[in-house]
Every structure is written in C-alpha cells, then in structure tokens.
mmCIF file with all atom_site columns, C-alpha atoms in Angstrom:
data_model
loop_
_atom_site.group_PDB
_atom_site.id
_atom_site.type_symbol
_atom_site.label_atom_id
_atom_site.label_alt_id
_atom_site.label_comp_id
_atom_site.label_asym_id
_atom_site.label_entity_id
_atom_site.label_seq_id
_atom_site.pdbx_PDB_ins_code
_atom_site.Cartn_x
_atom_site.Cartn_y
_atom_site.Cartn_z
_atom_site.occupancy
_atom_site.B_iso_or_equiv
_atom_site.pdbx_formal_charge
_atom_site.auth_seq_id
_atom_site.auth_comp_id
_atom_site.auth_asym_id
_atom_site.auth_atom_id
_atom_site.pdbx_PDB_model_num
ATOM 1   C CA . MET K 1 1   ? 163.164 118.112 122.517 1.00 50.00 ? 1   MET K CA 1
ATOM 2   C CA . PHE K 1 2   ? 166.591 117.388 124.010 1.00 45.00 ? 2   PHE K CA 1
ATOM 3   C CA . ILE K 1 3   ? 168.161 117.106 120.551 1.00 46.00 ? 3   ILE K CA 1
ATOM 4   C CA . ARG K 1 4   ? 166.670 120.445 119.500 1.00 49.00 ? 4   ARG K CA 1
ATOM 5   C CA . LYS K 1 5   ? 168.073 122.155 122.591 1.00 51.00 ? 5   LYS K CA 1
ATOM 6   C CA . VAL K 1 6   ? 171.515 120.676 121.954 1.00 46.00 ? 6   VAL K CA 1
ATOM 7   C CA . GLU K 1 7   ? 171.363 121.753 118.320 1.00 47.00 ? 7   GLU K CA 1
ATOM 8   C CA . LYS K 1 8   ? 170.353 125.333 119.182 1.00 50.00 ? 8   LYS K CA 1
ATOM 9   C CA . ARG K 1 9   ? 173.127 125.564 121.780 1.00 51.00 ? 9   ARG K CA 1
ATOM 10  C CA . ARG K 1 10  ? 175.658 124.255 119.269 1.00 49.00 ? 10  ARG K CA 1
ATOM 11  C CA . LEU K 1 11  ? 174.524 126.735 116.618 1.00 45.00 ? 11  LEU K CA 1
ATOM 12  C CA . ARG K 1 12  ? 174.951 129.597 119.067 1.00 47.00 ? 12  ARG K CA 1
ATOM 13  C CA . MET K 1 13  ? 178.366 128.277 120.032 1.00 44.00 ? 13  MET K CA 1
ATOM 14  C CA . ILE K 1 14  ? 179.758 128.127 116.500 1.00 43.00 ? 14  ILE K CA 1
ATOM 15  C CA . GLY K 1 15  ? 178.102 131.384 115.518 1.00 41.00 ? 15  GLY K CA 1
ATOM 16  C CA . THR K 1 16  ? 176.113 130.190 112.541 1.00 39.00 ? 16  THR K CA 1
ATOM 17  C CA . GLU K 1 17  ? 173.039 132.086 113.690 1.00 39.00 ? 17  GLU K CA 1
ATOM 18  C CA . ARG K 1 18  ? 174.939 135.274 112.985 1.00 40.00 ? 18  ARG K CA 1
ATOM 19  C CA . ILE K 1 19  ? 175.740 134.215 109.422 1.00 39.00 ? 19  ILE K CA 1
ATOM 20  C CA . LYS K 1 20  ? 172.376 134.981 107.878 1.00 41.00 ? 20  LYS K CA 1
ATOM 21  C CA . LYS K 1 21  ? 173.015 137.084 104.820 1.00 44.00 ? 21  LYS K CA 1
ATOM 22  C CA . GLY K 1 22  ? 176.798 137.120 104.626 1.00 47.00 ? 22  GLY K CA 1
ATOM 23  C CA . TYR K 1 23  ? 179.085 139.790 103.240 1.00 44.00 ? 23  TYR K CA 1
ATOM 24  C CA . LEU K 1 24  ? 179.479 138.334 99.763  1.00 48.00 ? 24  LEU K CA 1
ATOM 25  C CA . ASN K 1 25  ? 177.077 139.922 97.303  1.00 52.00 ? 25  ASN K CA 1
ATOM 26  C CA . ASN K 1 26  ? 175.534 138.011 94.420  1.00 55.00 ? 26  ASN K CA 1
ATOM 27  C CA . TYR K 1 27  ? 177.529 139.886 91.768  1.00 62.00 ? 27  TYR K CA 1
ATOM 28  C CA . PHE K 1 28  ? 180.869 138.819 93.218  1.00 61.00 ? 28  PHE K CA 1
ATOM 29  C CA . ALA K 1 29  ? 179.553 135.309 93.891  1.00 55.00 ? 29  ALA K CA 1
ATOM 30  C CA . ALA K 1 30  ? 178.415 135.019 90.268  1.00 60.00 ? 30  ALA K CA 1
ATOM 31  C CA . VAL K 1 31  ? 182.074 135.313 89.233  1.00 66.00 ? 31  VAL K CA 1
ATOM 32  C CA . PHE K 1 32  ? 183.905 133.683 92.127  1.00 63.00 ? 32  PHE K CA 1
ATOM 33  C CA . TYR K 1 33  ? 181.897 130.495 92.659  1.00 59.00 ? 33  TYR K CA 1
ATOM 34  C CA . PRO K 1 34  ? 181.849 129.458 88.976  1.00 64.00 ? 34  PRO K CA 1
ATOM 35  C CA . ILE K 1 35  ? 185.652 129.679 89.063  1.00 69.00 ? 35  ILE K CA 1
ATOM 36  C CA . VAL K 1 36  ? 185.780 127.428 92.126  1.00 62.00 ? 36  VAL K CA 1
ATOM 37  C CA . ILE K 1 37  ? 183.361 124.947 90.533  1.00 60.00 ? 37  ILE K CA 1
ATOM 38  C CA . TYR K 1 38  ? 185.325 125.022 87.273  1.00 63.00 ? 38  TYR K CA 1
ATOM 39  C CA . VAL K 1 39  ? 188.551 124.143 89.106  1.00 64.00 ? 39  VAL K CA 1
ATOM 40  C CA . HIS K 1 40  ? 186.837 121.198 90.827  1.00 59.00 ? 40  HIS K CA 1
ATOM 41  C CA . LEU K 1 41  ? 185.497 119.945 87.488  1.00 58.00 ? 41  LEU K CA 1
ATOM 42  C CA . ALA K 1 42  ? 188.557 120.710 85.363  1.00 63.00 ? 42  ALA K CA 1
ATOM 43  C CA . CYS K 1 43  ? 191.161 118.952 87.507  1.00 62.00 ? 43  CYS K CA 1
ATOM 44  C CA . PRO K 1 44  ? 189.661 115.431 87.172  1.00 58.00 ? 44  PRO K CA 1
ATOM 45  C CA . ALA K 1 45  ? 188.910 116.034 83.493  1.00 56.00 ? 45  ALA K CA 1
ATOM 46  C CA . ALA K 1 46  ? 192.470 117.227 82.838  1.00 63.00 ? 46  ALA K CA 1
ATOM 47  C CA . TYR K 1 47  ? 193.880 114.188 84.579  1.00 59.00 ? 47  TYR K CA 1
ATOM 48  C CA . THR K 1 48  ? 191.642 111.901 82.502  1.00 56.00 ? 48  THR K CA 1
ATOM 49  C CA . LEU K 1 49  ? 192.650 113.583 79.244  1.00 58.00 ? 49  LEU K CA 1
ATOM 50  C CA . PHE K 1 50  ? 196.398 113.808 79.781  1.00 62.00 ? 50  PHE K CA 1
ATOM 51  C CA . ALA K 1 51  ? 197.112 110.653 81.793  1.00 58.00 ? 51  ALA K CA 1
ATOM 52  C CA . LYS K 1 52  ? 198.572 108.069 79.418  1.00 57.00 ? 52  LYS K CA 1
ATOM 53  C CA . ASP K 1 53  ? 198.314 105.036 81.656  1.00 57.00 ? 53  ASP K CA 1
ATOM 54  C CA . GLY K 1 54  ? 196.203 104.248 84.662  1.00 55.00 ? 54  GLY K CA 1
ATOM 55  C CA . ASN K 1 55  ? 198.069 104.591 87.919  1.00 56.00 ? 55  ASN K CA 1
ATOM 56  C CA . PRO K 1 56  ? 196.879 103.129 91.235  1.00 52.00 ? 56  PRO K CA 1
ATOM 57  C CA . LEU K 1 57  ? 198.567 106.071 92.937  1.00 56.00 ? 57  LEU K CA 1
ATOM 58  C CA . SER K 1 58  ? 195.743 108.349 91.793  1.00 59.00 ? 58  SER K CA 1
ATOM 59  C CA . ALA K 1 59  ? 193.224 106.265 93.717  1.00 53.00 ? 59  ALA K CA 1
ATOM 60  C CA . VAL K 1 60  ? 195.451 106.395 96.799  1.00 53.00 ? 60  VAL K CA 1
ATOM 61  C CA . LEU K 1 61  ? 195.761 110.170 96.515  1.00 61.00 ? 61  LEU K CA 1
ATOM 62  C CA . ALA K 1 62  ? 192.006 110.526 96.081  1.00 59.00 ? 62  ALA K CA 1
ATOM 63  C CA . LEU K 1 63  ? 191.455 108.403 99.173  1.00 53.00 ? 63  LEU K CA 1
ATOM 64  C CA . ALA K 1 64  ? 193.973 110.531 101.077 1.00 56.00 ? 64  ALA K CA 1
ATOM 65  C CA . VAL K 1 65  ? 192.086 113.693 100.134 1.00 60.00 ? 65  VAL K CA 1
ATOM 66  C CA . ILE K 1 66  ? 188.816 112.161 101.335 1.00 55.00 ? 66  ILE K CA 1
ATOM 67  C CA . VAL K 1 67  ? 190.424 111.128 104.631 1.00 53.00 ? 67  VAL K CA 1
ATOM 68  C CA . ILE K 1 68  ? 191.925 114.585 105.160 1.00 54.00 ? 68  ILE K CA 1
ATOM 69  C CA . GLU K 1 69  ? 188.614 116.300 104.462 1.00 55.00 ? 69  GLU K CA 1
ATOM 70  C CA . SER K 1 70  ? 186.858 113.883 106.811 1.00 53.00 ? 70  SER K CA 1
ATOM 71  C CA . LEU K 1 71  ? 189.380 114.652 109.551 1.00 50.00 ? 71  LEU K CA 1
ATOM 72  C CA . LYS K 1 72  ? 188.780 118.354 108.999 1.00 51.00 ? 72  LYS K CA 1
ATOM 73  C CA . ILE K 1 73  ? 185.072 117.879 109.502 1.00 48.00 ? 73  ILE K CA 1
ATOM 74  C CA . VAL K 1 74  ? 185.385 115.894 112.742 1.00 50.00 ? 74  VAL K CA 1
ATOM 75  C CA . SER K 1 75  ? 188.431 117.742 114.092 1.00 47.00 ? 75  SER K CA 1
ATOM 76  C CA . TYR K 1 76  ? 186.364 119.872 116.441 1.00 47.00 ? 76  TYR K CA 1
ATOM 77  C CA . VAL K 1 77  ? 185.562 118.114 119.697 1.00 46.00 ? 77  VAL K CA 1
ATOM 78  C CA . HIS K 1 78  ? 182.449 118.343 121.833 1.00 50.00 ? 78  HIS K CA 1
ATOM 79  C CA . LEU K 1 79  ? 182.155 116.737 125.206 1.00 48.00 ? 79  LEU K CA 1
ATOM 80  C CA . LYS K 1 80  ? 178.710 115.314 124.551 1.00 60.00 ? 80  LYS K CA 1
ATOM 81  C CA . PHE K 1 81  ? 176.874 114.285 121.419 1.00 67.00 ? 81  PHE K CA 1
ATOM 82  C CA . PRO K 1 82  ? 173.174 113.479 121.130 1.00 74.00 ? 82  PRO K CA 1
ATOM 83  C CA . LYS K 1 83  ? 172.870 109.684 121.104 1.00 78.00 ? 83  LYS K CA 1
ATOM 84  C CA . SER K 1 84  ? 170.081 107.447 119.896 1.00 79.00 ? 84  SER K CA 1
ATOM 85  C CA . ARG K 1 85  ? 168.814 104.670 122.144 1.00 83.00 ? 85  ARG K CA 1
ATOM 86  C CA . ARG K 1 86  ? 169.307 101.734 119.779 1.00 85.00 ? 86  ARG K CA 1
ATOM 87  C CA . ARG K 1 87  ? 170.412 100.701 116.306 1.00 86.00 ? 87  ARG K CA 1
ATOM 88  C CA . ARG K 1 88  ? 167.618 100.064 113.835 1.00 88.00 ? 88  ARG K CA 1
ATOM 89  C CA . LYS K 1 89  ? 168.535 97.018  111.765 1.00 88.00 ? 89  LYS K CA 1
ATOM 90  C CA . SER K 1 90  ? 165.991 97.689  109.027 1.00 90.00 ? 90  SER K CA 1
ATOM 91  C CA . PHE K 1 91  ? 167.278 101.255 108.664 1.00 90.00 ? 91  PHE K CA 1
ATOM 92  C CA . LEU K 1 92  ? 170.883 100.013 108.462 1.00 90.00 ? 92  LEU K CA 1
ATOM 93  C CA . ILE K 1 93  ? 170.034 97.452  105.787 1.00 92.00 ? 93  ILE K CA 1
ATOM 94  C CA . LYS K 1 94  ? 168.095 99.983  103.724 1.00 92.00 ? 94  LYS K CA 1
ATOM 95  C CA . ARG K 1 95  ? 170.882 102.592 103.803 1.00 91.00 ? 95  ARG K CA 1
ATOM 96  C CA . PHE K 1 96  ? 173.548 99.973  103.043 1.00 92.00 ? 96  PHE K CA 1
ATOM 97  C CA . VAL K 1 97  ? 171.627 98.592  100.051 1.00 93.00 ? 97  VAL K CA 1
ATOM 98  C CA . GLU K 1 98  ? 171.100 102.131 98.771  1.00 92.00 ? 98  GLU K CA 1
ATOM 99  C CA . PHE K 1 99  ? 174.786 102.929 99.092  1.00 91.00 ? 99  PHE K CA 1
ATOM 100 C CA . VAL K 1 100 ? 175.946 99.785  97.271  1.00 91.00 ? 100 VAL K CA 1
ATOM 101 C CA . PHE K 1 101 ? 173.357 100.053 94.480  1.00 93.00 ? 101 PHE K CA 1
ATOM 102 C CA . LEU K 1 102 ? 173.887 103.758 93.859  1.00 92.00 ? 102 LEU K CA 1
ATOM 103 C CA . SER K 1 103 ? 177.675 103.384 93.923  1.00 90.00 ? 103 SER K CA 1
ATOM 104 C CA . PHE K 1 104 ? 177.478 100.781 91.157  1.00 91.00 ? 104 PHE K CA 1
ATOM 105 C CA . LEU K 1 105 ? 174.997 102.985 89.295  1.00 91.00 ? 105 LEU K CA 1
ATOM 106 C CA . ILE K 1 106 ? 177.409 105.929 89.395  1.00 90.00 ? 106 ILE K CA 1
ATOM 107 C CA . ALA K 1 107 ? 180.273 103.738 88.195  1.00 89.00 ? 107 ALA K CA 1
ATOM 108 C CA . SER K 1 108 ? 178.113 102.413 85.346  1.00 89.00 ? 108 SER K CA 1
ATOM 109 C CA . LEU K 1 109 ? 177.050 105.894 84.260  1.00 88.00 ? 109 LEU K CA 1
ATOM 110 C CA . ILE K 1 110 ? 180.651 107.073 84.241  1.00 87.00 ? 110 ILE K CA 1
ATOM 111 C CA . GLN K 1 111 ? 181.896 104.085 82.244  1.00 86.00 ? 111 GLN K CA 1
ATOM 112 C CA . GLN K 1 112 ? 179.021 103.923 79.763  1.00 86.00 ? 112 GLN K CA 1
ATOM 113 C CA . TRP K 1 113 ? 178.216 107.611 79.350  1.00 84.00 ? 113 TRP K CA 1
ATOM 114 C CA . MET K 1 114 ? 181.105 109.878 80.309  1.00 83.00 ? 114 MET K CA 1
ATOM 115 C CA . VAL K 1 115 ? 184.257 107.897 79.493  1.00 84.00 ? 115 VAL K CA 1
ATOM 116 C CA . PRO K 1 116 ? 183.383 107.407 75.776  1.00 84.00 ? 116 PRO K CA 1
ATOM 117 C CA . THR K 1 117 ? 182.677 111.126 75.437  1.00 80.00 ? 117 THR K CA 1
ATOM 118 C CA . VAL K 1 118 ? 185.976 112.012 77.083  1.00 79.00 ? 118 VAL K CA 1
ATOM 119 C CA . HIS K 1 119 ? 187.867 109.619 74.807  1.00 79.00 ? 119 HIS K CA 1
ATOM 120 C CA . ASN K 1 120 ? 186.154 111.110 71.757  1.00 77.00 ? 120 ASN K CA 1
ATOM 121 C CA . THR K 1 121 ? 187.409 114.512 72.875  1.00 76.00 ? 121 THR K CA 1
ATOM 122 C CA . MET K 1 122 ? 191.068 113.501 72.631  1.00 77.00 ? 122 MET K CA 1
ATOM 123 C CA . LYS K 1 123 ? 191.329 113.856 68.854  1.00 74.00 ? 123 LYS K CA 1
ATOM 124 C CA . PRO K 1 124 ? 189.583 117.274 68.567  1.00 71.00 ? 124 PRO K CA 1
ATOM 125 C CA . LEU K 1 125 ? 191.666 118.507 71.489  1.00 71.00 ? 125 LEU K CA 1
ATOM 126 C CA . SER K 1 126 ? 194.923 117.412 69.874  1.00 73.00 ? 126 SER K CA 1
ATOM 127 C CA . GLU K 1 127 ? 193.862 119.049 66.600  1.00 73.00 ? 127 GLU K CA 1
ATOM 128 C CA . MET K 1 128 ? 192.807 122.257 68.378  1.00 74.00 ? 128 MET K CA 1
ATOM 129 C CA . GLU K 1 129 ? 189.217 122.021 67.137  1.00 73.00 ? 129 GLU K CA 1
ATOM 130 C CA . TYR K 1 130 ? 187.679 124.069 69.901  1.00 73.00 ? 130 TYR K CA 1
ATOM 131 C CA . SER K 1 131 ? 184.145 123.964 68.494  1.00 76.00 ? 131 SER K CA 1
ATOM 132 C CA . ARG K 1 132 ? 184.069 120.167 68.695  1.00 75.00 ? 132 ARG K CA 1
ATOM 133 C CA . CYS K 1 133 ? 185.671 120.271 72.131  1.00 73.00 ? 133 CYS K CA 1
ATOM 134 C CA . LEU K 1 134 ? 182.901 122.602 73.275  1.00 78.00 ? 134 LEU K CA 1
ATOM 135 C CA . GLU K 1 135 ? 180.334 120.215 71.823  1.00 78.00 ? 135 GLU K CA 1
ATOM 136 C CA . ARG K 1 136 ? 181.845 117.314 73.776  1.00 75.00 ? 136 ARG K CA 1
ATOM 137 C CA . LEU K 1 137 ? 181.904 119.447 76.917  1.00 77.00 ? 137 LEU K CA 1
ATOM 138 C CA . LEU K 1 138 ? 178.207 120.240 76.561  1.00 80.00 ? 138 LEU K CA 1
ATOM 139 C CA . LYS K 1 139 ? 177.486 116.528 76.131  1.00 80.00 ? 139 LYS K CA 1
ATOM 140 C CA . LEU K 1 140 ? 179.081 115.958 79.537  1.00 82.00 ? 140 LEU K CA 1
ATOM 141 C CA . ALA K 1 141 ? 176.819 118.503 81.241  1.00 83.00 ? 141 ALA K CA 1
ATOM 142 C CA . ILE K 1 142 ? 173.760 116.241 81.560  1.00 86.00 ? 142 ILE K CA 1
ATOM 143 C CA . PRO K 1 143 ? 175.545 113.117 82.879  1.00 87.00 ? 143 PRO K CA 1
ATOM 144 C CA . ASN K 1 144 ? 177.623 115.312 85.177  1.00 87.00 ? 144 ASN K CA 1
ATOM 145 C CA . MET K 1 145 ? 174.474 116.782 86.741  1.00 88.00 ? 145 MET K CA 1
ATOM 146 C CA . ILE K 1 146 ? 172.796 113.376 87.079  1.00 90.00 ? 146 ILE K CA 1
ATOM 147 C CA . ILE K 1 147 ? 175.875 111.808 88.658  1.00 90.00 ? 147 ILE K CA 1
ATOM 148 C CA . TRP K 1 148 ? 176.284 114.798 90.977  1.00 88.00 ? 148 TRP K CA 1
ATOM 149 C CA . LEU K 1 149 ? 172.707 114.436 92.255  1.00 90.00 ? 149 LEU K CA 1
ATOM 150 C CA . ILE K 1 150 ? 173.006 110.669 92.691  1.00 91.00 ? 150 ILE K CA 1
ATOM 151 C CA . GLY K 1 151 ? 176.381 111.119 94.373  1.00 89.00 ? 151 GLY K CA 1
ATOM 152 C CA . PHE K 1 152 ? 174.950 113.679 96.771  1.00 89.00 ? 152 PHE K CA 1
ATOM 153 C CA . TYR K 1 153 ? 172.172 111.310 97.819  1.00 91.00 ? 153 TYR K CA 1
ATOM 154 C CA . THR K 1 154 ? 174.636 108.415 98.088  1.00 90.00 ? 154 THR K CA 1
ATOM 155 C CA . LEU K 1 155 ? 177.075 110.295 100.313 1.00 87.00 ? 155 LEU K CA 1
ATOM 156 C CA . PHE K 1 156 ? 174.970 112.652 102.397 1.00 88.00 ? 156 PHE K CA 1
ATOM 157 C CA . HIS K 1 157 ? 171.869 110.506 102.835 1.00 89.00 ? 157 HIS K CA 1
ATOM 158 C CA . SER K 1 158 ? 172.778 106.842 102.466 1.00 89.00 ? 158 SER K CA 1
ATOM 159 C CA . LEU K 1 159 ? 176.384 106.643 103.683 1.00 88.00 ? 159 LEU K CA 1
ATOM 160 C CA . LEU K 1 160 ? 176.339 109.295 106.421 1.00 86.00 ? 160 LEU K CA 1
ATOM 161 C CA . ASN K 1 161 ? 173.040 108.030 107.826 1.00 88.00 ? 161 ASN K CA 1
ATOM 162 C CA . PHE K 1 162 ? 174.418 104.484 107.795 1.00 89.00 ? 162 PHE K CA 1
ATOM 163 C CA . ILE K 1 163 ? 177.537 105.550 109.701 1.00 84.00 ? 163 ILE K CA 1
ATOM 164 C CA . ALA K 1 164 ? 175.474 107.653 112.111 1.00 85.00 ? 164 ALA K CA 1
ATOM 165 C CA . GLU K 1 165 ? 173.175 104.714 112.808 1.00 87.00 ? 165 GLU K CA 1
ATOM 166 C CA . VAL K 1 166 ? 176.123 102.398 113.471 1.00 85.00 ? 166 VAL K CA 1
ATOM 167 C CA . LEU K 1 167 ? 177.637 104.952 115.868 1.00 80.00 ? 167 LEU K CA 1
ATOM 168 C CA . MET K 1 168 ? 174.189 105.730 117.365 1.00 82.00 ? 168 MET K CA 1
ATOM 169 C CA . PHE K 1 169 ? 174.661 109.392 116.527 1.00 80.00 ? 169 PHE K CA 1
ATOM 170 C CA . ALA K 1 170 ? 171.311 111.166 116.810 1.00 80.00 ? 170 ALA K CA 1
ATOM 171 C CA . ASP K 1 171 ? 172.107 114.396 114.962 1.00 78.00 ? 171 ASP K CA 1
ATOM 172 C CA . ARG K 1 172 ? 171.290 113.581 111.319 1.00 81.00 ? 172 ARG K CA 1
ATOM 173 C CA . GLU K 1 173 ? 171.283 117.093 109.890 1.00 80.00 ? 173 GLU K CA 1
ATOM 174 C CA . PHE K 1 174 ? 173.843 116.576 107.128 1.00 86.00 ? 174 PHE K CA 1
ATOM 175 C CA . TYR K 1 175 ? 172.074 118.896 104.681 1.00 86.00 ? 175 TYR K CA 1
ATOM 176 C CA . ARG K 1 176 ? 169.082 121.198 104.493 1.00 84.00 ? 176 ARG K CA 1
ATOM 177 C CA . ASP K 1 177 ? 166.737 122.356 101.748 1.00 84.00 ? 177 ASP K CA 1
ATOM 178 C CA . PHE K 1 178 ? 169.434 123.762 99.463  1.00 85.00 ? 178 PHE K CA 1
ATOM 179 C CA . TRP K 1 179 ? 167.183 123.054 96.461  1.00 85.00 ? 179 TRP K CA 1
ATOM 180 C CA . ASN K 1 180 ? 164.959 125.931 97.652  1.00 87.00 ? 180 ASN K CA 1
ATOM 181 C CA . SER K 1 181 ? 167.840 128.401 97.722  1.00 82.00 ? 181 SER K CA 1
ATOM 182 C CA . GLU K 1 182 ? 167.060 131.900 96.536  1.00 84.00 ? 182 GLU K CA 1
ATOM 183 C CA . THR K 1 183 ? 170.574 133.245 97.146  1.00 83.00 ? 183 THR K CA 1
ATOM 184 C CA . ILE K 1 184 ? 174.048 131.804 96.674  1.00 80.00 ? 184 ILE K CA 1
ATOM 185 C CA . GLN K 1 185 ? 174.784 132.370 100.374 1.00 77.00 ? 185 GLN K CA 1
ATOM 186 C CA . TYR K 1 186 ? 171.876 130.177 101.478 1.00 82.00 ? 186 TYR K CA 1
ATOM 187 C CA . PHE K 1 187 ? 172.905 127.431 99.051  1.00 83.00 ? 187 PHE K CA 1
ATOM 188 C CA . TRP K 1 188 ? 176.463 127.186 100.377 1.00 78.00 ? 188 TRP K CA 1
ATOM 189 C CA . ARG K 1 189 ? 175.237 127.227 103.988 1.00 80.00 ? 189 ARG K CA 1
ATOM 190 C CA . THR K 1 190 ? 172.742 124.392 103.526 1.00 84.00 ? 190 THR K CA 1
ATOM 191 C CA . TRP K 1 191 ? 174.021 121.837 101.002 1.00 83.00 ? 191 TRP K CA 1
ATOM 192 C CA . ASN K 1 192 ? 176.890 120.587 103.218 1.00 82.00 ? 192 ASN K CA 1
ATOM 193 C CA . ILE K 1 193 ? 176.138 121.202 106.888 1.00 82.00 ? 193 ILE K CA 1
ATOM 194 C CA . PRO K 1 194 ? 179.173 119.373 108.426 1.00 79.00 ? 194 PRO K CA 1
ATOM 195 C CA . VAL K 1 195 ? 181.698 121.314 106.343 1.00 78.00 ? 195 VAL K CA 1
ATOM 196 C CA . HIS K 1 196 ? 179.765 124.565 106.824 1.00 77.00 ? 196 HIS K CA 1
ATOM 197 C CA . ARG K 1 197 ? 179.829 124.188 110.599 1.00 76.00 ? 197 ARG K CA 1
ATOM 198 C CA . TRP K 1 198 ? 183.519 123.288 110.570 1.00 74.00 ? 198 TRP K CA 1
ATOM 199 C CA . ALA K 1 199 ? 184.400 126.281 108.402 1.00 74.00 ? 199 ALA K CA 1
ATOM 200 C CA . ALA K 1 200 ? 182.197 128.594 110.453 1.00 74.00 ? 200 ALA K CA 1
ATOM 201 C CA . ARG K 1 201 ? 183.798 127.559 113.729 1.00 72.00 ? 201 ARG K CA 1
ATOM 202 C CA . HIS K 1 202 ? 187.441 127.111 112.709 1.00 68.00 ? 202 HIS K CA 1
ATOM 203 C CA . VAL K 1 203 ? 187.825 129.612 109.853 1.00 70.00 ? 203 VAL K CA 1
ATOM 204 C CA . TYR K 1 204 ? 185.068 132.219 109.746 1.00 70.00 ? 204 TYR K CA 1
ATOM 205 C CA . MET K 1 205 ? 184.620 133.055 113.437 1.00 71.00 ? 205 MET K CA 1
ATOM 206 C CA . PRO K 1 206 ? 188.386 133.213 114.261 1.00 71.00 ? 206 PRO K CA 1
ATOM 207 C CA . MET K 1 207 ? 188.934 135.542 111.307 1.00 69.00 ? 207 MET K CA 1
ATOM 208 C CA . MET K 1 208 ? 186.028 137.719 112.427 1.00 70.00 ? 208 MET K CA 1
ATOM 209 C CA . ARG K 1 209 ? 187.493 137.921 115.923 1.00 70.00 ? 209 ARG K CA 1
ATOM 210 C CA . SER K 1 210 ? 190.856 138.880 114.399 1.00 68.00 ? 210 SER K CA 1
ATOM 211 C CA . ASN K 1 211 ? 189.207 141.784 112.534 1.00 69.00 ? 211 ASN K CA 1
ATOM 212 C CA . TYR K 1 212 ? 189.940 140.569 109.014 1.00 65.00 ? 212 TYR K CA 1
ATOM 213 C CA . GLN K 1 213 ? 188.163 142.234 106.124 1.00 61.00 ? 213 GLN K CA 1
ATOM 214 C CA . SER K 1 214 ? 184.608 141.031 105.586 1.00 62.00 ? 214 SER K CA 1
ATOM 215 C CA . VAL K 1 215 ? 185.200 139.889 101.985 1.00 59.00 ? 215 VAL K CA 1
ATOM 216 C CA . LEU K 1 216 ? 188.280 137.882 103.009 1.00 58.00 ? 216 LEU K CA 1
ATOM 217 C CA . THR K 1 217 ? 186.450 136.182 105.878 1.00 59.00 ? 217 THR K CA 1
ATOM 218 C CA . THR K 1 218 ? 183.705 135.135 103.461 1.00 60.00 ? 218 THR K CA 1
ATOM 219 C CA . VAL K 1 219 ? 186.000 133.920 100.676 1.00 60.00 ? 219 VAL K CA 1
ATOM 220 C CA . ALA K 1 220 ? 188.481 131.991 102.867 1.00 57.00 ? 220 ALA K CA 1
ATOM 221 C CA . PRO K 1 221 ? 186.060 129.228 104.014 1.00 57.00 ? 221 PRO K CA 1
ATOM 222 C CA . SER K 1 222 ? 185.271 128.460 100.352 1.00 56.00 ? 222 SER K CA 1
ATOM 223 C CA . PHE K 1 223 ? 188.674 126.781 99.955  1.00 52.00 ? 223 PHE K CA 1
ATOM 224 C CA . PHE K 1 224 ? 187.865 124.198 102.611 1.00 52.00 ? 224 PHE K CA 1
#
C-alpha cells in the first residue's frame, strides 16, 4: 500500500498522468518513428560493414554511451525511495543466472546467425547488387527480432531486477504491458519506464511550461 501511494505521488509529480493520448498522431508517428528505428539499426550495421579491423575503442565508446544514458536516467533525485526489507538470495541467484545465460545466448546468436549474413552482404554491396542486399537485409529481420526480445528480457527484467534487489530498491516497474499496445503513444510510454519518466520530467514538462509547440514537445523526448 505504501509503495502504491509513493508511486501515485511520483506520477503526479512528474506529470505522466497528464500524458495520456499525446499530441503526436499515428500518421506522423508512422513516418517519424521508423526513421528513428532505422537510424538505431543502421549505425551498428554500417560500422560492421565498413570497419576494416576490429578496434577496442568501439567497445569503450559503446560502454560510454551506456554509462551516459544510465546517468541520464538516474540524474533526477528524490529524497526518499521505497525500500524492501531484505535481500532475497534465491531471487538474486535466479536473476544473475538468467543474465549470464541470456547474454551468452545473444552473443552466440549474433556470431552464428547474424555475422555470417553481414559478411555475405559485403560482396553484393560492393558490386551494387541492391536486390541481393535487400535479400540479406530481410534475412537479418528474424534474428534481429529474436535478439531484441531476448535483450529486452535480459536488460529490463534480469539485470535491472538484480541491481534493484542488491540495492533493496522496492520499485520494480521497469516496463509495462507494451505488447498490448493499440497506439504508438502507449507503446513508447510503457516499454521503457525509467527513460519515459526521465524524459517526461526533464524534457517534456519543462518544454510544456515554456509554451513550446505541442509537436515539438512530443518529438524532442524521442531523441533521449
């Protein structure tokens, strides 16, 4: 009961209860969000295709991006957080085993399924055979979706719950039922709750108070 009261008070404070339908219609979202997703997918693929030699710097940069995004999420400060009474050892072990196993599973799927397809794309790409390139791209669709789903479970369920249990953090709402989304607005509000709350409090609500245009206030948080 106490956790629910804290959660409701926090939702009122960051203003997410007011963001129910949003100002971005489905027609604009049908164009804008595929572009954003394409950029996220194309950048790693472009690096894989055009990088001649492996460079440890890429891993360092990727880690830096993860750290920066994590700092963004936790950059807002509350005086009190809901705390659990104790650490459950069985829960910790289960989440840790899940995280390790699924991480190796993702790495195996990438190495055995995606990397050969990407390497086979190099020759058609150099010869400008766009039909074969499209074929290779479609072959990547299924493993990409499987890895995305496994990665979501690994990060948002296994890892974040493990960290929350270690820190005795009682609020475990890292995601909601985004798989039942009927609109694009509901999907982006529920699949990543920590980032959504950060963007709502630090980007959306300040822009609304500054009387920015409704479309701009809706589009701006998408880049975070």
